[in-house]
């Protein structure tokens, strides 16, 4: 059976915001318009879809947005869209507004919603937008590069004051249940210890031993990067200070990692992914997720993408540990 011709597409951002989302929106709008499509923006994710917060978008609407963090379409969580009734109503609203193709920019939770819409007859393409880098089918997600650079710069600053006061500093980065932000910062910032949910054994005594050995070796600071998936940095700092006698402070970087002007990589890659999503819709494709693998911008079946599992690279994790200034085998140096 021949695929129906796409005439109008919609675009929304869902879940947590990520720097570079605006570049993707801009690419969807302008690529769509240049392909002869009508383009509609949907505010506040699936919540806005159900509330019919839908507007026509022109090229001018996305002018001077590529350098802005966050998302000009806003985003929201939507519990109603997790229900079959909400999903059915969302598909009906798409049809009511003439939307026969939809680009969903977000994480795996957003893709699950996109999958449901695709099953209900709305041609849907997912674009990976999350600072967590936790989508298995792609080596790149929109926002990670900006977020990891923001965290790296903040950790450098904390190290300065930690050295001045001869402290131990626990710096908590975001990432939900994934440790990519923490691991990358561990390497980039030269941290003494890195804790990620995929690998942490909760042996706090080992951390304490590292800190004591580091201080005996003349080290003036000790940086521990703690992933959000482990958390409890304030309580950990109190326990470490009580055990070592070394002043220990916790710094939780929080939502500053989500904001800020996107890096060049996030602007360019997001633009490429947004444009590819439109090209797939024009080609009659449905139920796909775009991504980046092995130097190419590619697409996957959304069902296969959601079924994939992702773990941290064992080699990268081993390197992260071996380069730490206070790795066990170097503790006596």
Short mmCIF file of N, CA and C in Angstrom, two decimals, residues 152-312:
data_model
loop_
_atom_site.label_atom_id
_atom_site.label_comp_id
_atom_site.label_asym_id
_atom_site.label_seq_id
_atom_site.Cartn_x
_atom_site.Cartn_y
_atom_site.Cartn_z
N UNK A 152 31.86 20.67 33.60
CA UNK A 152 33.33 20.69 33.65
C UNK A 152 33.85 22.04 34.14
N UNK A 153 33.29 23.12 33.59
CA UNK A 153 33.75 24.45 33.99
C UNK A 153 33.42 24.74 35.45
N UNK A 154 32.26 24.29 35.90
CA UNK A 154 31.88 24.50 37.30
C UNK A 154 32.80 23.71 38.23
N UNK A 155 33.14 22.50 37.86
CA UNK A 155 34.01 21.66 38.70
C UNK A 155 35.41 22.26 38.78
N UNK A 156 35.90 22.83 37.68
CA UNK A 156 37.19 23.53 37.72
C UNK A 156 37.17 24.64 38.76
N UNK A 157 36.08 25.36 38.84
CA UNK A 157 35.96 26.47 39.80
C UNK A 157 35.91 25.96 41.23
N UNK A 158 35.16 24.86 41.43
CA UNK A 158 35.09 24.28 42.78
C UNK A 158 36.47 23.77 43.21
N UNK A 159 37.22 23.21 42.27
CA UNK A 159 38.56 22.73 42.60
C UNK A 159 39.45 23.87 43.11
N UNK A 160 39.32 25.05 42.51
CA UNK A 160 40.13 26.20 42.94
C UNK A 160 39.90 26.51 44.42
N UNK A 161 38.63 26.59 44.81
CA UNK A 161 38.36 26.94 46.21
C UNK A 161 38.62 25.75 47.13
N UNK A 162 38.45 24.54 46.62
CA UNK A 162 38.75 23.35 47.41
C UNK A 162 40.24 23.29 47.74
N UNK A 163 41.08 23.66 46.78
CA UNK A 163 42.53 23.68 47.00
C UNK A 163 42.90 24.76 48.00
N UNK A 164 42.29 25.94 47.87
CA UNK A 164 42.60 27.05 48.78
C UNK A 164 42.32 26.69 50.23
N UNK A 165 41.24 25.91 50.44
CA UNK A 165 40.86 25.55 51.81
C UNK A 165 41.31 24.15 52.20
N UNK A 166 42.04 23.48 51.29
CA UNK A 166 42.51 22.11 51.53
C UNK A 166 41.37 21.17 51.92
N UNK A 167 40.31 21.23 51.12
CA UNK A 167 39.11 20.47 51.39
C UNK A 167 39.01 19.23 50.50
N UNK A 168 38.09 18.38 50.91
CA UNK A 168 37.54 17.36 50.02
C UNK A 168 36.22 17.91 49.50
N UNK A 169 35.99 17.82 48.21
CA UNK A 169 34.75 18.32 47.61
C UNK A 169 34.03 17.20 46.88
N UNK A 170 32.76 17.03 47.21
CA UNK A 170 31.90 16.11 46.48
C UNK A 170 31.02 16.97 45.57
N UNK A 171 31.12 16.73 44.27
CA UNK A 171 30.37 17.54 43.31
C UNK A 171 29.40 16.62 42.60
N UNK A 172 28.12 16.90 42.76
CA UNK A 172 27.08 16.06 42.18
C UNK A 172 26.61 16.63 40.85
N UNK A 173 26.67 15.79 39.83
CA UNK A 173 26.22 16.18 38.49
C UNK A 173 24.93 15.44 38.16
N UNK A 174 24.22 15.93 37.15
CA UNK A 174 22.96 15.32 36.76
C UNK A 174 23.21 14.06 35.92
N UNK A 175 22.15 13.52 35.34
CA UNK A 175 22.28 12.32 34.53
C UNK A 175 21.22 11.27 34.82
N UNK A 176 20.34 11.58 35.77
CA UNK A 176 19.30 10.64 36.16
C UNK A 176 19.95 9.33 36.60
N UNK A 177 19.62 8.21 35.98
CA UNK A 177 20.21 6.92 36.39
C UNK A 177 21.41 6.53 35.54
N UNK A 178 21.92 7.47 34.77
CA UNK A 178 23.08 7.20 33.90
C UNK A 178 24.29 7.98 34.39
N UNK A 179 25.47 7.40 34.20
CA UNK A 179 26.69 8.01 34.74
C UNK A 179 27.56 8.71 33.72
N UNK A 180 27.04 8.99 32.53
CA UNK A 180 27.89 9.54 31.47
C UNK A 180 28.43 10.92 31.81
N UNK A 181 27.58 11.82 32.32
CA UNK A 181 28.07 13.15 32.69
C UNK A 181 29.18 13.04 33.74
N UNK A 182 28.97 12.21 34.73
CA UNK A 182 29.96 12.05 35.80
C UNK A 182 31.26 11.46 35.26
N UNK A 183 31.16 10.45 34.42
CA UNK A 183 32.36 9.79 33.91
C UNK A 183 33.16 10.73 33.02
N UNK A 184 32.47 11.44 32.12
CA UNK A 184 33.17 12.38 31.25
C UNK A 184 33.85 13.47 32.06
N UNK A 185 33.15 14.00 33.07
CA UNK A 185 33.77 15.03 33.92
C UNK A 185 34.91 14.45 34.74
N UNK A 186 34.78 13.20 35.14
CA UNK A 186 35.85 12.56 35.88
C UNK A 186 37.16 12.58 35.11
N UNK A 187 37.08 12.31 33.80
CA UNK A 187 38.26 12.35 32.95
C UNK A 187 38.68 13.79 32.68
N UNK A 188 37.72 14.63 32.30
CA UNK A 188 38.03 16.01 31.90
C UNK A 188 38.54 16.86 33.05
N UNK A 189 38.05 16.60 34.26
CA UNK A 189 38.44 17.41 35.42
C UNK A 189 39.55 16.77 36.25
N UNK A 190 39.99 15.59 35.87
CA UNK A 190 41.04 14.94 36.65
C UNK A 190 40.62 14.65 38.07
N UNK A 191 39.40 14.16 38.24
CA UNK A 191 38.88 13.88 39.59
C UNK A 191 39.62 12.73 40.24
N UNK A 192 39.65 12.77 41.55
CA UNK A 192 40.30 11.69 42.30
C UNK A 192 39.41 10.46 42.41
N UNK A 193 38.11 10.67 42.48
CA UNK A 193 37.16 9.56 42.53
C UNK A 193 35.92 9.93 41.73
N UNK A 194 35.34 8.95 41.05
CA UNK A 194 34.12 9.15 40.27
C UNK A 194 33.13 8.05 40.65
N UNK A 195 31.92 8.46 41.02
CA UNK A 195 30.90 7.50 41.44
C UNK A 195 29.75 7.53 40.43
N UNK A 196 29.50 6.39 39.79
CA UNK A 196 28.40 6.31 38.83
C UNK A 196 27.52 5.11 39.18
N UNK A 197 26.22 5.21 38.93
CA UNK A 197 25.31 4.12 39.35
C UNK A 197 25.60 2.80 38.67
N UNK A 198 26.15 2.83 37.47
CA UNK A 198 26.44 1.58 36.76
C UNK A 198 27.57 0.77 37.40
N UNK A 199 28.45 1.44 38.17
CA UNK A 199 29.66 0.77 38.67
C UNK A 199 29.88 0.89 40.17
N UNK A 200 29.19 1.76 40.85
CA UNK A 200 29.50 2.03 42.26
C UNK A 200 29.11 0.85 43.15
N UNK A 201 30.02 0.44 44.01
CA UNK A 201 29.78 -0.70 44.90
C UNK A 201 29.38 -0.26 46.31
N UNK A 202 29.22 1.04 46.53
CA UNK A 202 28.79 1.60 47.81
C UNK A 202 29.76 1.26 48.95
N UNK A 203 31.02 1.05 48.59
CA UNK A 203 32.06 0.83 49.60
C UNK A 203 32.66 2.19 49.97
N UNK A 204 32.04 2.86 50.93
CA UNK A 204 32.46 4.20 51.30
C UNK A 204 33.81 4.19 52.02
N UNK A 205 34.15 3.08 52.64
CA UNK A 205 35.45 3.00 53.32
C UNK A 205 36.59 3.12 52.32
N UNK A 206 36.38 2.59 51.11
CA UNK A 206 37.40 2.71 50.08
C UNK A 206 37.63 4.18 49.71
N UNK A 207 36.54 4.94 49.64
CA UNK A 207 36.65 6.38 49.38
C UNK A 207 37.44 7.05 50.50
N UNK A 208 37.10 6.72 51.73
CA UNK A 208 37.76 7.31 52.89
C UNK A 208 39.25 6.99 52.88
N UNK A 209 39.59 5.75 52.56
CA UNK A 209 40.99 5.35 52.49
C UNK A 209 41.73 6.14 51.41
N UNK A 210 41.08 6.34 50.28
CA UNK A 210 41.68 7.13 49.19
C UNK A 210 41.99 8.55 49.65
N UNK A 211 41.03 9.15 50.33
CA UNK A 211 41.19 10.54 50.78
C UNK A 211 42.35 10.65 51.78
N UNK A 212 42.40 9.73 52.73
CA UNK A 212 43.48 9.74 53.74
C UNK A 212 44.84 9.54 53.07
N UNK A 213 44.92 8.59 52.14
CA UNK A 213 46.19 8.33 51.44
C UNK A 213 46.60 9.53 50.61
N UNK A 214 45.64 10.17 50.01
CA UNK A 214 45.90 11.36 49.20
C UNK A 214 46.48 12.49 50.06
N UNK A 215 45.89 12.68 51.23
CA UNK A 215 46.36 13.75 52.12
C UNK A 215 47.75 13.44 52.63
N UNK A 216 48.02 12.18 52.96
CA UNK A 216 49.35 11.80 53.43
C UNK A 216 50.41 12.01 52.34
N UNK A 217 49.98 11.86 51.09
CA UNK A 217 50.91 12.05 49.97
C UNK A 217 51.12 13.52 49.64
N UNK A 218 50.47 14.42 50.40
CA UNK A 218 50.66 15.86 50.20
C UNK A 218 49.64 16.54 49.31
N UNK A 219 48.60 15.82 48.92
CA UNK A 219 47.56 16.40 48.07
C UNK A 219 46.76 17.43 48.87
N UNK A 220 46.50 18.59 48.26
CA UNK A 220 45.82 19.67 48.98
C UNK A 220 44.30 19.65 48.80
N UNK A 221 43.81 18.82 47.90
CA UNK A 221 42.36 18.73 47.70
C UNK A 221 42.03 17.31 47.29
N UNK A 222 40.74 17.01 47.28
CA UNK A 222 40.28 15.71 46.79
C UNK A 222 38.91 15.92 46.17
N UNK A 223 38.82 15.68 44.87
CA UNK A 223 37.57 15.90 44.14
C UNK A 223 36.88 14.57 43.90
N UNK A 224 35.65 14.47 44.38
CA UNK A 224 34.80 13.30 44.12
C UNK A 224 33.63 13.77 43.26
N UNK A 225 33.50 13.19 42.08
CA UNK A 225 32.34 13.52 41.24
C UNK A 225 31.31 12.42 41.45
N UNK A 226 30.13 12.84 41.87
CA UNK A 226 29.06 11.92 42.25
C UNK A 226 27.89 12.08 41.29
N UNK A 227 27.44 10.98 40.70
CA UNK A 227 26.32 11.03 39.77
C UNK A 227 24.99 11.15 40.51
N UNK A 228 24.06 11.82 39.86
CA UNK A 228 22.73 12.02 40.42
C UNK A 228 22.07 10.69 40.80
N UNK A 229 22.34 9.64 40.03
CA UNK A 229 21.74 8.34 40.30
C UNK A 229 22.18 7.73 41.62
N UNK A 230 23.27 8.24 42.19
CA UNK A 230 23.72 7.83 43.52
C UNK A 230 23.23 8.84 44.55
N UNK A 231 23.51 10.11 44.28
CA UNK A 231 22.96 11.19 45.11
C UNK A 231 23.43 11.20 46.54
N UNK A 232 22.64 11.83 47.42
CA UNK A 232 22.91 11.92 48.86
C UNK A 232 24.29 12.52 49.15
N UNK A 233 24.68 13.51 48.35
CA UNK A 233 26.02 14.07 48.49
C UNK A 233 26.23 14.78 49.81
N UNK A 234 25.23 15.48 50.31
CA UNK A 234 25.36 16.21 51.59
C UNK A 234 25.63 15.23 52.74
N UNK A 235 24.86 14.17 52.78
CA UNK A 235 25.04 13.17 53.85
C UNK A 235 26.39 12.47 53.71
N UNK A 236 26.78 12.19 52.48
CA UNK A 236 28.08 11.56 52.23
C UNK A 236 29.21 12.46 52.71
N UNK A 237 29.09 13.75 52.46
CA UNK A 237 30.12 14.71 52.88
C UNK A 237 30.28 14.72 54.40
N UNK A 238 29.17 14.66 55.11
CA UNK A 238 29.22 14.66 56.57
C UNK A 238 29.90 13.40 57.10
N UNK A 239 29.59 12.27 56.48
CA UNK A 239 30.20 11.01 56.93
C UNK A 239 31.70 11.00 56.65
N UNK A 240 32.09 11.50 55.48
CA UNK A 240 33.50 11.51 55.12
C UNK A 240 34.29 12.45 56.04
N UNK A 241 33.72 13.61 56.33
CA UNK A 241 34.40 14.56 57.23
C UNK A 241 34.56 13.95 58.63
N UNK A 242 33.52 13.27 59.11
CA UNK A 242 33.60 12.65 60.43
C UNK A 242 34.66 11.54 60.47
N UNK A 243 34.80 10.82 59.36
CA UNK A 243 35.73 9.69 59.32
C UNK A 243 37.17 10.13 59.10
N UNK A 244 37.39 11.24 58.39
CA UNK A 244 38.75 11.63 58.00
C UNK A 244 39.27 12.83 58.78
N UNK A 245 38.36 13.62 59.34
CA UNK A 245 38.78 14.86 59.98
C UNK A 245 39.11 15.96 58.98
N UNK A 246 38.88 15.70 57.70
CA UNK A 246 39.15 16.69 56.63
C UNK A 246 37.85 17.38 56.26
N UNK A 247 37.88 18.71 56.25
CA UNK A 247 36.68 19.46 55.88
C UNK A 247 36.19 19.00 54.51
N UNK A 248 34.91 18.65 54.45
CA UNK A 248 34.33 18.10 53.21
C UNK A 248 33.04 18.83 52.90
N UNK A 249 32.95 19.31 51.69
CA UNK A 249 31.76 20.06 51.26
C UNK A 249 31.12 19.38 50.05
N UNK A 250 29.81 19.47 49.99
CA UNK A 250 29.07 18.96 48.83
C UNK A 250 28.57 20.13 48.00
N UNK A 251 28.70 20.02 46.70
CA UNK A 251 28.17 21.01 45.76
C UNK A 251 27.30 20.26 44.76
N UNK A 252 26.02 20.60 44.72
CA UNK A 252 25.10 19.96 43.79
C UNK A 252 24.85 20.95 42.65
N UNK A 253 25.36 20.62 41.47
CA UNK A 253 25.30 21.57 40.35
C UNK A 253 23.88 21.78 39.84
N UNK A 254 23.07 20.75 39.88
CA UNK A 254 21.64 20.91 39.59
C UNK A 254 21.32 21.41 38.20
N UNK A 255 20.25 22.20 38.11
CA UNK A 255 19.67 22.53 36.82
C UNK A 255 20.46 23.54 36.00
N UNK A 256 21.52 24.09 36.56
CA UNK A 256 22.39 24.94 35.72
C UNK A 256 22.93 24.14 34.54
N UNK A 257 23.02 22.82 34.70
CA UNK A 257 23.53 21.98 33.62
C UNK A 257 22.56 21.88 32.43
N UNK A 258 21.30 22.17 32.67
CA UNK A 258 20.31 22.12 31.60
C UNK A 258 20.29 23.39 30.76
N UNK A 259 20.75 24.49 31.34
CA UNK A 259 20.60 25.78 30.67
C UNK A 259 21.85 26.21 29.93
N UNK A 260 21.76 27.42 29.39
CA UNK A 260 22.91 28.03 28.75
C UNK A 260 22.89 27.88 27.24
N UNK A 261 23.66 28.74 26.60
CA UNK A 261 23.76 28.72 25.14
C UNK A 261 24.41 27.42 24.68
N UNK A 262 23.82 26.70 23.73
CA UNK A 262 24.38 25.41 23.31
C UNK A 262 25.72 25.55 22.61
N UNK A 263 26.54 24.55 22.75
CA UNK A 263 27.84 24.51 22.07
C UNK A 263 27.64 24.37 20.56
N UNK A 264 28.72 24.57 19.82
CA UNK A 264 28.66 24.40 18.36
C UNK A 264 28.18 23.00 18.01
N UNK A 265 28.71 22.00 18.70
CA UNK A 265 28.32 20.62 18.40
C UNK A 265 26.83 20.42 18.59
N UNK A 266 26.29 20.91 19.71
CA UNK A 266 24.86 20.74 19.96
C UNK A 266 24.02 21.49 18.92
N UNK A 267 24.49 22.64 18.46
CA UNK A 267 23.74 23.37 17.44
C UNK A 267 23.75 22.63 16.10
N UNK A 268 24.92 22.15 15.71
CA UNK A 268 25.06 21.51 14.39
C UNK A 268 24.39 20.14 14.38
N UNK A 269 24.69 19.31 15.38
CA UNK A 269 24.13 17.95 15.40
C UNK A 269 22.60 18.00 15.56
N UNK A 270 22.11 18.90 16.40
CA UNK A 270 20.66 19.04 16.58
C UNK A 270 20.00 19.47 15.27
N UNK A 271 20.66 20.36 14.55
CA UNK A 271 20.13 20.80 13.25
C UNK A 271 20.07 19.64 12.26
N UNK A 272 21.12 18.84 12.24
CA UNK A 272 21.16 17.70 11.33
C UNK A 272 20.06 16.68 11.67
N UNK A 273 19.88 16.41 12.94
CA UNK A 273 18.88 15.43 13.36
C UNK A 273 17.47 15.94 13.09
N UNK A 274 17.23 17.23 13.34
CA UNK A 274 15.91 17.80 13.06
C UNK A 274 15.58 17.75 11.58
N UNK A 275 16.55 18.08 10.75
CA UNK A 275 16.34 18.04 9.29
C UNK A 275 16.11 16.61 8.82
N UNK A 276 16.88 15.66 9.37
CA UNK A 276 16.72 14.26 8.97
C UNK A 276 15.33 13.75 9.33
N UNK A 277 14.81 14.17 10.48
CA UNK A 277 13.46 13.76 10.88
C UNK A 277 12.43 14.19 9.85
N UNK A 278 12.56 15.42 9.36
CA UNK A 278 11.63 15.91 8.34
C UNK A 278 11.79 15.11 7.05
N UNK A 279 13.02 14.87 6.65
CA UNK A 279 13.28 14.12 5.42
C UNK A 279 12.65 12.72 5.48
N UNK A 280 12.69 12.10 6.65
CA UNK A 280 12.08 10.78 6.80
C UNK A 280 10.57 10.85 6.65
N UNK A 281 9.95 11.88 7.23
CA UNK A 281 8.51 12.05 7.08
C UNK A 281 8.12 12.28 5.62
N UNK A 282 8.90 13.11 4.95
CA UNK A 282 8.64 13.38 3.53
C UNK A 282 8.74 12.09 2.71
N UNK A 283 9.66 11.22 3.12
CA UNK A 283 9.86 9.95 2.41
C UNK A 283 8.81 8.91 2.78
N UNK A 284 7.88 9.28 3.66
CA UNK A 284 6.81 8.36 4.04
C UNK A 284 7.17 7.42 5.17
N UNK A 285 8.27 7.70 5.87
CA UNK A 285 8.70 6.83 6.98
C UNK A 285 7.88 7.14 8.23
N UNK A 286 7.76 6.14 9.08
CA UNK A 286 6.97 6.27 10.29
C UNK A 286 7.61 5.45 11.39
N UNK A 287 7.36 5.85 12.62
CA UNK A 287 7.79 5.06 13.78
C UNK A 287 9.31 4.87 13.77
N UNK A 288 10.04 5.96 13.57
CA UNK A 288 11.51 5.93 13.52
C UNK A 288 12.09 6.84 14.60
N UNK A 289 13.33 6.57 14.96
CA UNK A 289 14.13 7.43 15.83
C UNK A 289 15.41 7.77 15.08
N UNK A 290 15.77 9.04 15.02
CA UNK A 290 17.02 9.41 14.39
C UNK A 290 18.13 9.41 15.43
N UNK A 291 19.36 9.29 14.96
CA UNK A 291 20.49 9.27 15.88
C UNK A 291 21.80 9.43 15.14
N UNK A 292 22.89 9.27 15.88
CA UNK A 292 24.23 9.43 15.32
C UNK A 292 25.06 8.23 15.74
N UNK A 293 25.59 7.51 14.75
CA UNK A 293 26.44 6.35 15.05
C UNK A 293 27.53 6.22 14.00
N UNK A 294 28.75 5.95 14.49
CA UNK A 294 29.88 5.69 13.60
C UNK A 294 30.07 6.79 12.57
N UNK A 295 29.88 8.05 13.00
CA UNK A 295 30.14 9.18 12.13
C UNK A 295 29.03 9.51 11.15
N UNK A 296 27.87 8.86 11.28
CA UNK A 296 26.77 9.10 10.36
C UNK A 296 25.48 9.41 11.12
N UNK A 297 24.63 10.22 10.50
CA UNK A 297 23.29 10.47 11.03
C UNK A 297 22.37 9.40 10.45
N UNK A 298 21.73 8.64 11.32
CA UNK A 298 21.02 7.43 10.91
C UNK A 298 19.64 7.38 11.57
N UNK A 299 18.85 6.37 11.21
CA UNK A 299 17.55 6.20 11.84
C UNK A 299 17.30 4.74 12.16
N UNK A 300 16.44 4.50 13.16
CA UNK A 300 16.13 3.16 13.65
C UNK A 300 14.62 3.03 13.82
N UNK A 301 14.15 1.82 13.77
CA UNK A 301 12.77 1.54 14.15
C UNK A 301 12.61 1.88 15.64
N UNK A 302 11.54 2.57 15.96
CA UNK A 302 11.38 3.06 17.33
C UNK A 302 11.23 1.91 18.33
N UNK A 303 10.61 0.81 17.89
CA UNK A 303 10.45 -0.35 18.78
C UNK A 303 11.81 -0.97 19.10
N UNK A 304 12.66 -1.08 18.07
CA UNK A 304 14.01 -1.61 18.28
C UNK A 304 14.82 -0.68 19.17
N UNK A 305 14.68 0.63 18.93
CA UNK A 305 15.44 1.62 19.70
C UNK A 305 15.09 1.56 21.18
N UNK A 306 13.80 1.43 21.49
CA UNK A 306 13.38 1.39 22.89
C UNK A 306 13.79 0.08 23.58
N UNK A 307 13.98 -0.97 22.78
CA UNK A 307 14.37 -2.26 23.35
C UNK A 307 15.87 -2.37 23.61
N UNK A 308 16.66 -1.48 22.99
CA UNK A 308 18.11 -1.53 23.16
C UNK A 308 18.52 -1.15 24.58
N UNK A 309 19.58 -1.76 25.07
CA UNK A 309 20.12 -1.45 26.39
C UNK A 309 21.47 -0.77 26.23
N UNK A 310 21.76 0.16 27.13
CA UNK A 310 23.02 0.90 27.03
C UNK A 310 23.77 0.82 28.35
N UNK A 311 25.05 0.56 28.27
CA UNK A 311 25.90 0.55 29.46
C UNK A 311 27.12 1.42 29.16
N UNK A 312 27.80 1.85 30.19
CA UNK A 312 29.00 2.65 29.97
C UNK A 312 30.07 1.78 29.33
#
